[in-house]
Short mmCIF file of N, CA and C in Angstrom, two decimals:
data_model
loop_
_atom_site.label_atom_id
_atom_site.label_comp_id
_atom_site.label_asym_id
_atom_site.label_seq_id
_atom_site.Cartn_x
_atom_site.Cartn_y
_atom_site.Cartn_z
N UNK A 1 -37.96 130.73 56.39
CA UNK A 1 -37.24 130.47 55.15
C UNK A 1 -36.94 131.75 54.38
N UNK A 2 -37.76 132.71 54.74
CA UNK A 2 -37.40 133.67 53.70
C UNK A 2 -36.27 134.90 54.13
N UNK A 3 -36.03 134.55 55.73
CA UNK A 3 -34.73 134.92 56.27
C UNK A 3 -33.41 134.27 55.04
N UNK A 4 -33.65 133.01 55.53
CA UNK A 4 -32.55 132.52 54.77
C UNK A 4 -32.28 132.41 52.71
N UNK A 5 -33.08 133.07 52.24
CA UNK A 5 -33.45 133.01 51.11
C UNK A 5 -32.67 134.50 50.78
N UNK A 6 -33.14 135.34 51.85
CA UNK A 6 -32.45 136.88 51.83
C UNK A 6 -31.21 136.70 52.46
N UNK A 7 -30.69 136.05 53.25
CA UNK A 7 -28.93 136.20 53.20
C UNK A 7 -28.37 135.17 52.27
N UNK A 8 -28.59 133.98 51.28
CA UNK A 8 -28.12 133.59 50.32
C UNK A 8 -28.23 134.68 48.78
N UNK A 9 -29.03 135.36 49.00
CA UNK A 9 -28.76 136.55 48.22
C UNK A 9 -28.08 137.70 48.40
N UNK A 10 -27.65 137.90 49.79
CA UNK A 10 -26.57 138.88 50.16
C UNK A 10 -25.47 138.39 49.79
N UNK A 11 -25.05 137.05 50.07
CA UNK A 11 -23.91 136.64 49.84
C UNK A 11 -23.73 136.00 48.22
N UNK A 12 -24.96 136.04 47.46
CA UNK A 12 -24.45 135.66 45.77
C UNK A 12 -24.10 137.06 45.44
N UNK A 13 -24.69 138.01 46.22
CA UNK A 13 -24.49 139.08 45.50
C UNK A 13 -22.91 139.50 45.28
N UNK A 14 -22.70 139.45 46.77
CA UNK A 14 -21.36 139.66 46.93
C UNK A 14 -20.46 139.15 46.34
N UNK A 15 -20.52 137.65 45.94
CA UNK A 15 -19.60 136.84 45.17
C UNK A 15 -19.87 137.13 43.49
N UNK A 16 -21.09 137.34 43.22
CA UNK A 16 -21.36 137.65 41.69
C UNK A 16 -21.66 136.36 41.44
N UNK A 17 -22.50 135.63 42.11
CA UNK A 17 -23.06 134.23 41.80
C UNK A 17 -24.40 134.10 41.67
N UNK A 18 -25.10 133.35 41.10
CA UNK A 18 -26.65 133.50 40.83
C UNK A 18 -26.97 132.43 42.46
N UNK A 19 -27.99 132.51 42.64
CA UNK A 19 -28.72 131.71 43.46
C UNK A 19 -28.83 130.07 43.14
N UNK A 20 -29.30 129.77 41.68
CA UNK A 20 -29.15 128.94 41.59
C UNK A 20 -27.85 128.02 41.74
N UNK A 21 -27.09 128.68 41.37
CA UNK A 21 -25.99 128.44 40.89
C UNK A 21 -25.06 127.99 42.40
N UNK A 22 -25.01 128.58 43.38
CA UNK A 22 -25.08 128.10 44.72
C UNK A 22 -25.80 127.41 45.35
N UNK A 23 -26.69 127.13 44.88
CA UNK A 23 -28.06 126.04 45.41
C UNK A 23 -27.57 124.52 44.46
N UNK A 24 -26.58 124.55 43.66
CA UNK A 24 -26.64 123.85 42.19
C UNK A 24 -25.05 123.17 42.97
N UNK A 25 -24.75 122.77 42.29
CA UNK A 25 -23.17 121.85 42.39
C UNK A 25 -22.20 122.18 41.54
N UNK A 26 -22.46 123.74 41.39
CA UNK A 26 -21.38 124.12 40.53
C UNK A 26 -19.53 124.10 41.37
N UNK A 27 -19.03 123.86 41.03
CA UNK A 27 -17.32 124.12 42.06
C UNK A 27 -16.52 125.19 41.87
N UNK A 28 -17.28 126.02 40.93
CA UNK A 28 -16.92 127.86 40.88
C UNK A 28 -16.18 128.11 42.31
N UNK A 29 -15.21 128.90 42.10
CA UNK A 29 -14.54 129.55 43.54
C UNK A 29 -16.01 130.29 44.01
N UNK A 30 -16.25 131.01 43.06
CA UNK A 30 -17.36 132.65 43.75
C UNK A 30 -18.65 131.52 44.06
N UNK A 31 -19.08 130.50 43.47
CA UNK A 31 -20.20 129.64 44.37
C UNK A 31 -19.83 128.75 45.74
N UNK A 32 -18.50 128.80 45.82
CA UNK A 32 -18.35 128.03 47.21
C UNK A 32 -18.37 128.92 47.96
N UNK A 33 -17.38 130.24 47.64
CA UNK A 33 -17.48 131.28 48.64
C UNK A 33 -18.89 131.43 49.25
N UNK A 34 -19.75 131.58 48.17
CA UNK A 34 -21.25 132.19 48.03
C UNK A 34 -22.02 130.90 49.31
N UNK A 35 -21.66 130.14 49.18
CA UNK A 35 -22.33 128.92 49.95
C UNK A 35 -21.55 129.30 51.12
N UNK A 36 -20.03 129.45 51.44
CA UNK A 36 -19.60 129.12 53.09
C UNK A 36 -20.19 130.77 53.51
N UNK A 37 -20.19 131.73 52.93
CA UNK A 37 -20.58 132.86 53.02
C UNK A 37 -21.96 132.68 54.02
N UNK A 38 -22.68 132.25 52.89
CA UNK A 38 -24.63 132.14 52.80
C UNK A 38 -24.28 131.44 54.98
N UNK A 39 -23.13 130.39 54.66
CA UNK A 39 -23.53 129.35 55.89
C UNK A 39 -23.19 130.22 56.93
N UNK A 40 -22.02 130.91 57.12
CA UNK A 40 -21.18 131.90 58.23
C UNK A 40 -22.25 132.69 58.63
N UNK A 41 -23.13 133.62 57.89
CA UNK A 41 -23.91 134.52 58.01
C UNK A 41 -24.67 133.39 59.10
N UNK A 42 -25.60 132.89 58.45
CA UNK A 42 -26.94 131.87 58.74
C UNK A 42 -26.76 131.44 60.44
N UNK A 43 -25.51 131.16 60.46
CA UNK A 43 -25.18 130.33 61.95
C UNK A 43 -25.33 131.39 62.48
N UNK A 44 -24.48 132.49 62.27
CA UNK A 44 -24.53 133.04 63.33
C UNK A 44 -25.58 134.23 63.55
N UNK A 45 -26.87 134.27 62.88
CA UNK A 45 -27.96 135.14 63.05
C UNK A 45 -29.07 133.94 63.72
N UNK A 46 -28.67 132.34 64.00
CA UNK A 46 -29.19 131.65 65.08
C UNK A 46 -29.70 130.59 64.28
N UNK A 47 -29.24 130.34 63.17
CA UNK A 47 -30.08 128.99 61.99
C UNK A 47 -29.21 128.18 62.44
N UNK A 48 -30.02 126.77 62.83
CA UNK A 48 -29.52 125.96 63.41
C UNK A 48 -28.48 124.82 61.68
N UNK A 49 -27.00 124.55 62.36
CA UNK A 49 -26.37 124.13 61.14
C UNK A 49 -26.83 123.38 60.10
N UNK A 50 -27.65 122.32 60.34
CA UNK A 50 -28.42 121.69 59.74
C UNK A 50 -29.45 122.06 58.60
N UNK A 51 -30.01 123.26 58.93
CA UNK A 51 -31.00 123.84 58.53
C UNK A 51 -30.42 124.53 57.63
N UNK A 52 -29.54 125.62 57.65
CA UNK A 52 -28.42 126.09 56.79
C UNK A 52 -28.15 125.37 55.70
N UNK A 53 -28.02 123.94 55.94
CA UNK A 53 -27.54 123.34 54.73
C UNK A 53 -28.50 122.67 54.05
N UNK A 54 -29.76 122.41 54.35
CA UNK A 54 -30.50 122.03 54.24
C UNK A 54 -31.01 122.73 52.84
N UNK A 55 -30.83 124.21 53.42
CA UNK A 55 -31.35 125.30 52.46
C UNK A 55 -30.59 125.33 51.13
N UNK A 56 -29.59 124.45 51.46
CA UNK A 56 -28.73 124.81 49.79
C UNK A 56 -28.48 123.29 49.26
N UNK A 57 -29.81 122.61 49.84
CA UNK A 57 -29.72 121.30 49.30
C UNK A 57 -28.62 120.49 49.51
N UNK A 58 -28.31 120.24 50.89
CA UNK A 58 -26.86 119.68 51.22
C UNK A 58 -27.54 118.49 51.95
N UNK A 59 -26.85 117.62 52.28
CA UNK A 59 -26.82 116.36 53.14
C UNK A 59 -26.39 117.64 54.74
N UNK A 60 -26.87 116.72 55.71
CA UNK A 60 -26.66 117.42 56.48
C UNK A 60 -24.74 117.10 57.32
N UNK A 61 -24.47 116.07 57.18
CA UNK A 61 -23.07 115.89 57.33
C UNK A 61 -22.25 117.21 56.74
N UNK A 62 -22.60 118.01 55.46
CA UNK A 62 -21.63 119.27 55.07
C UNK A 62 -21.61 120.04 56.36
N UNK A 63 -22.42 120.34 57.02
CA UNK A 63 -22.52 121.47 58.01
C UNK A 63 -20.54 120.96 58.62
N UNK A 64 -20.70 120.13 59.33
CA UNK A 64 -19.10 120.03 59.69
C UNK A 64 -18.25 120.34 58.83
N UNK A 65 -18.05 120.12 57.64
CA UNK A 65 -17.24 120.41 56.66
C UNK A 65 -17.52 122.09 56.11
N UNK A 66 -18.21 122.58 56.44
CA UNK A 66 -18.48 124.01 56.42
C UNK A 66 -18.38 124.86 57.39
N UNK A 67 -18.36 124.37 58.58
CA UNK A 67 -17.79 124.93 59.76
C UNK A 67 -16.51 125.16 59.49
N UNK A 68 -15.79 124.00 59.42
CA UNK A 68 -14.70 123.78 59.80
C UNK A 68 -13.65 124.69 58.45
N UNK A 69 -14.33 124.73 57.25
CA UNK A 69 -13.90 125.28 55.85
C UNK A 69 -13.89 127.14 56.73
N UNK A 70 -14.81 127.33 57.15
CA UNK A 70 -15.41 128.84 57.00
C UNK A 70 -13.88 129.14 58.05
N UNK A 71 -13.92 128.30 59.61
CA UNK A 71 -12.86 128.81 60.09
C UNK A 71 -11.46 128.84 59.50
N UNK A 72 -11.22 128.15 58.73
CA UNK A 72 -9.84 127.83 58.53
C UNK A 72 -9.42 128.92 57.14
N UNK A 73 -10.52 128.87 56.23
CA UNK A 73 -10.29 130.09 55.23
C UNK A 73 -10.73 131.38 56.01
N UNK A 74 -11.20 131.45 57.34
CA UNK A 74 -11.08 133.46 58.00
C UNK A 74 -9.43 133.35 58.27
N UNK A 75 -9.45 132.63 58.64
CA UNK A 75 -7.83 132.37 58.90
C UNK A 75 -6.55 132.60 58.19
N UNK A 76 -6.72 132.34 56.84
CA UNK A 76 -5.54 132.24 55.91
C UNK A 76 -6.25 132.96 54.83
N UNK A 77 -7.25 133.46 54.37
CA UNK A 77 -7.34 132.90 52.86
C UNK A 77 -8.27 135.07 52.79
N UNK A 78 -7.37 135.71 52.65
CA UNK A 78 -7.65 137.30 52.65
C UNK A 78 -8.89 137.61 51.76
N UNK A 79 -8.78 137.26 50.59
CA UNK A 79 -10.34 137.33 50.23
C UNK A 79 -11.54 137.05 50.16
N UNK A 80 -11.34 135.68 50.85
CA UNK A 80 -12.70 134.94 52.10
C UNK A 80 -13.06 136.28 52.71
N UNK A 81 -12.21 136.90 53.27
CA UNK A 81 -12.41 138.00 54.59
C UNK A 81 -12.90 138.98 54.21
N UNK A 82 -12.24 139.41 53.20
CA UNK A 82 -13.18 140.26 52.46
C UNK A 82 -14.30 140.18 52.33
N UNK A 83 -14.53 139.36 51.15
CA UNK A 83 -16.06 139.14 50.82
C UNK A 83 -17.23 138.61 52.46
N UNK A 84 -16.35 138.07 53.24
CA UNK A 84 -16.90 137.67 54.12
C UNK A 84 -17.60 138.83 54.78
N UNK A 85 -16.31 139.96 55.26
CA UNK A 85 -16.89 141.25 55.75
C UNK A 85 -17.73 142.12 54.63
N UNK A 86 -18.02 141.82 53.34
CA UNK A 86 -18.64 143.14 53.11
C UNK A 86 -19.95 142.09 53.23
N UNK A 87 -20.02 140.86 52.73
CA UNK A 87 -21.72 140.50 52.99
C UNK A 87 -22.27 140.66 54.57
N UNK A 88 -21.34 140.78 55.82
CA UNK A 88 -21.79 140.85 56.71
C UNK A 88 -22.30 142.64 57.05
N UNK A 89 -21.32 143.37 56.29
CA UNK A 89 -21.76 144.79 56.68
C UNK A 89 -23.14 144.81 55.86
N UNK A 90 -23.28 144.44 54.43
CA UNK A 90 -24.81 144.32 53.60
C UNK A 90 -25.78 143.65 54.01
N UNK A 91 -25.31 142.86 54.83
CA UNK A 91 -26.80 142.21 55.56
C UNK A 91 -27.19 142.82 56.52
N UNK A 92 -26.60 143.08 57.56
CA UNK A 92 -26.87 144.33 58.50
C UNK A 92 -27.11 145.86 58.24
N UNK A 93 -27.07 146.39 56.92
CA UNK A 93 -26.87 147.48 56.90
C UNK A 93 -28.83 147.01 56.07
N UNK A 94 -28.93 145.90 55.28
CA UNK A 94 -30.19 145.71 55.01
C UNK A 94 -31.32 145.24 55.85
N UNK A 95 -30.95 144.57 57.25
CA UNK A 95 -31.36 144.29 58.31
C UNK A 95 -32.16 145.39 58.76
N UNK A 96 -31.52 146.28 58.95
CA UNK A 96 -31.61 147.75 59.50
C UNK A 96 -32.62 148.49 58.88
N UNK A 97 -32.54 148.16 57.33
CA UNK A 97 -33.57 149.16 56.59
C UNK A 97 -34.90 148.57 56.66
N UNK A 98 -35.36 147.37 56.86
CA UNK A 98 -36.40 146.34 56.70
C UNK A 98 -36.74 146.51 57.87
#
């Protein structure tokens, strides 16, 4: 858990979102980012989807709807990508130091 506790904080950081506040049901742009962010990371460092969402207090049915969100905004949506790539270079670049 405390893997996943440290990349939902890479990715509030990045968005400028509190933790709670992504853990919470706020519909802020920078807390959804902060959530498909938190999820993109999570999957793919091996957290099974479920578990991912689990962590941000989701029903587990979101995982599909967060998959499917994360691909379609890398796709179209330029500042997804952004923020997407710098929480991925900050988690790895903090990976590294730990």
């Amino acid at each position: 858990m405390q893997e996943l506790e440290f990349i939902l904080d890479v990715a509030c950081s990045i968005t400028r979102c509190s933790t709670r506040q992504a853990k919470g049901r706020d519909r802020q742009q920078k807390c959804v980012f902060a959530r498909l962010i938190f999820f993109a990371i999570a999957t793919e460092n091996g957290t099974r989807d479920y578990v991912a969402v689990w962590h941000l207090r989701r029903n587990r049915s979101t995982a599909y709807h967060y998959k499917k969100r994360v691909e379609d905004l890398s796709q179209f949506d330029k500042e997804f990508n952004v923020l997407l790539s710098k929480a991925r270079e900050k988690y790895a670049r903090l990976c590294k130091s730990v």
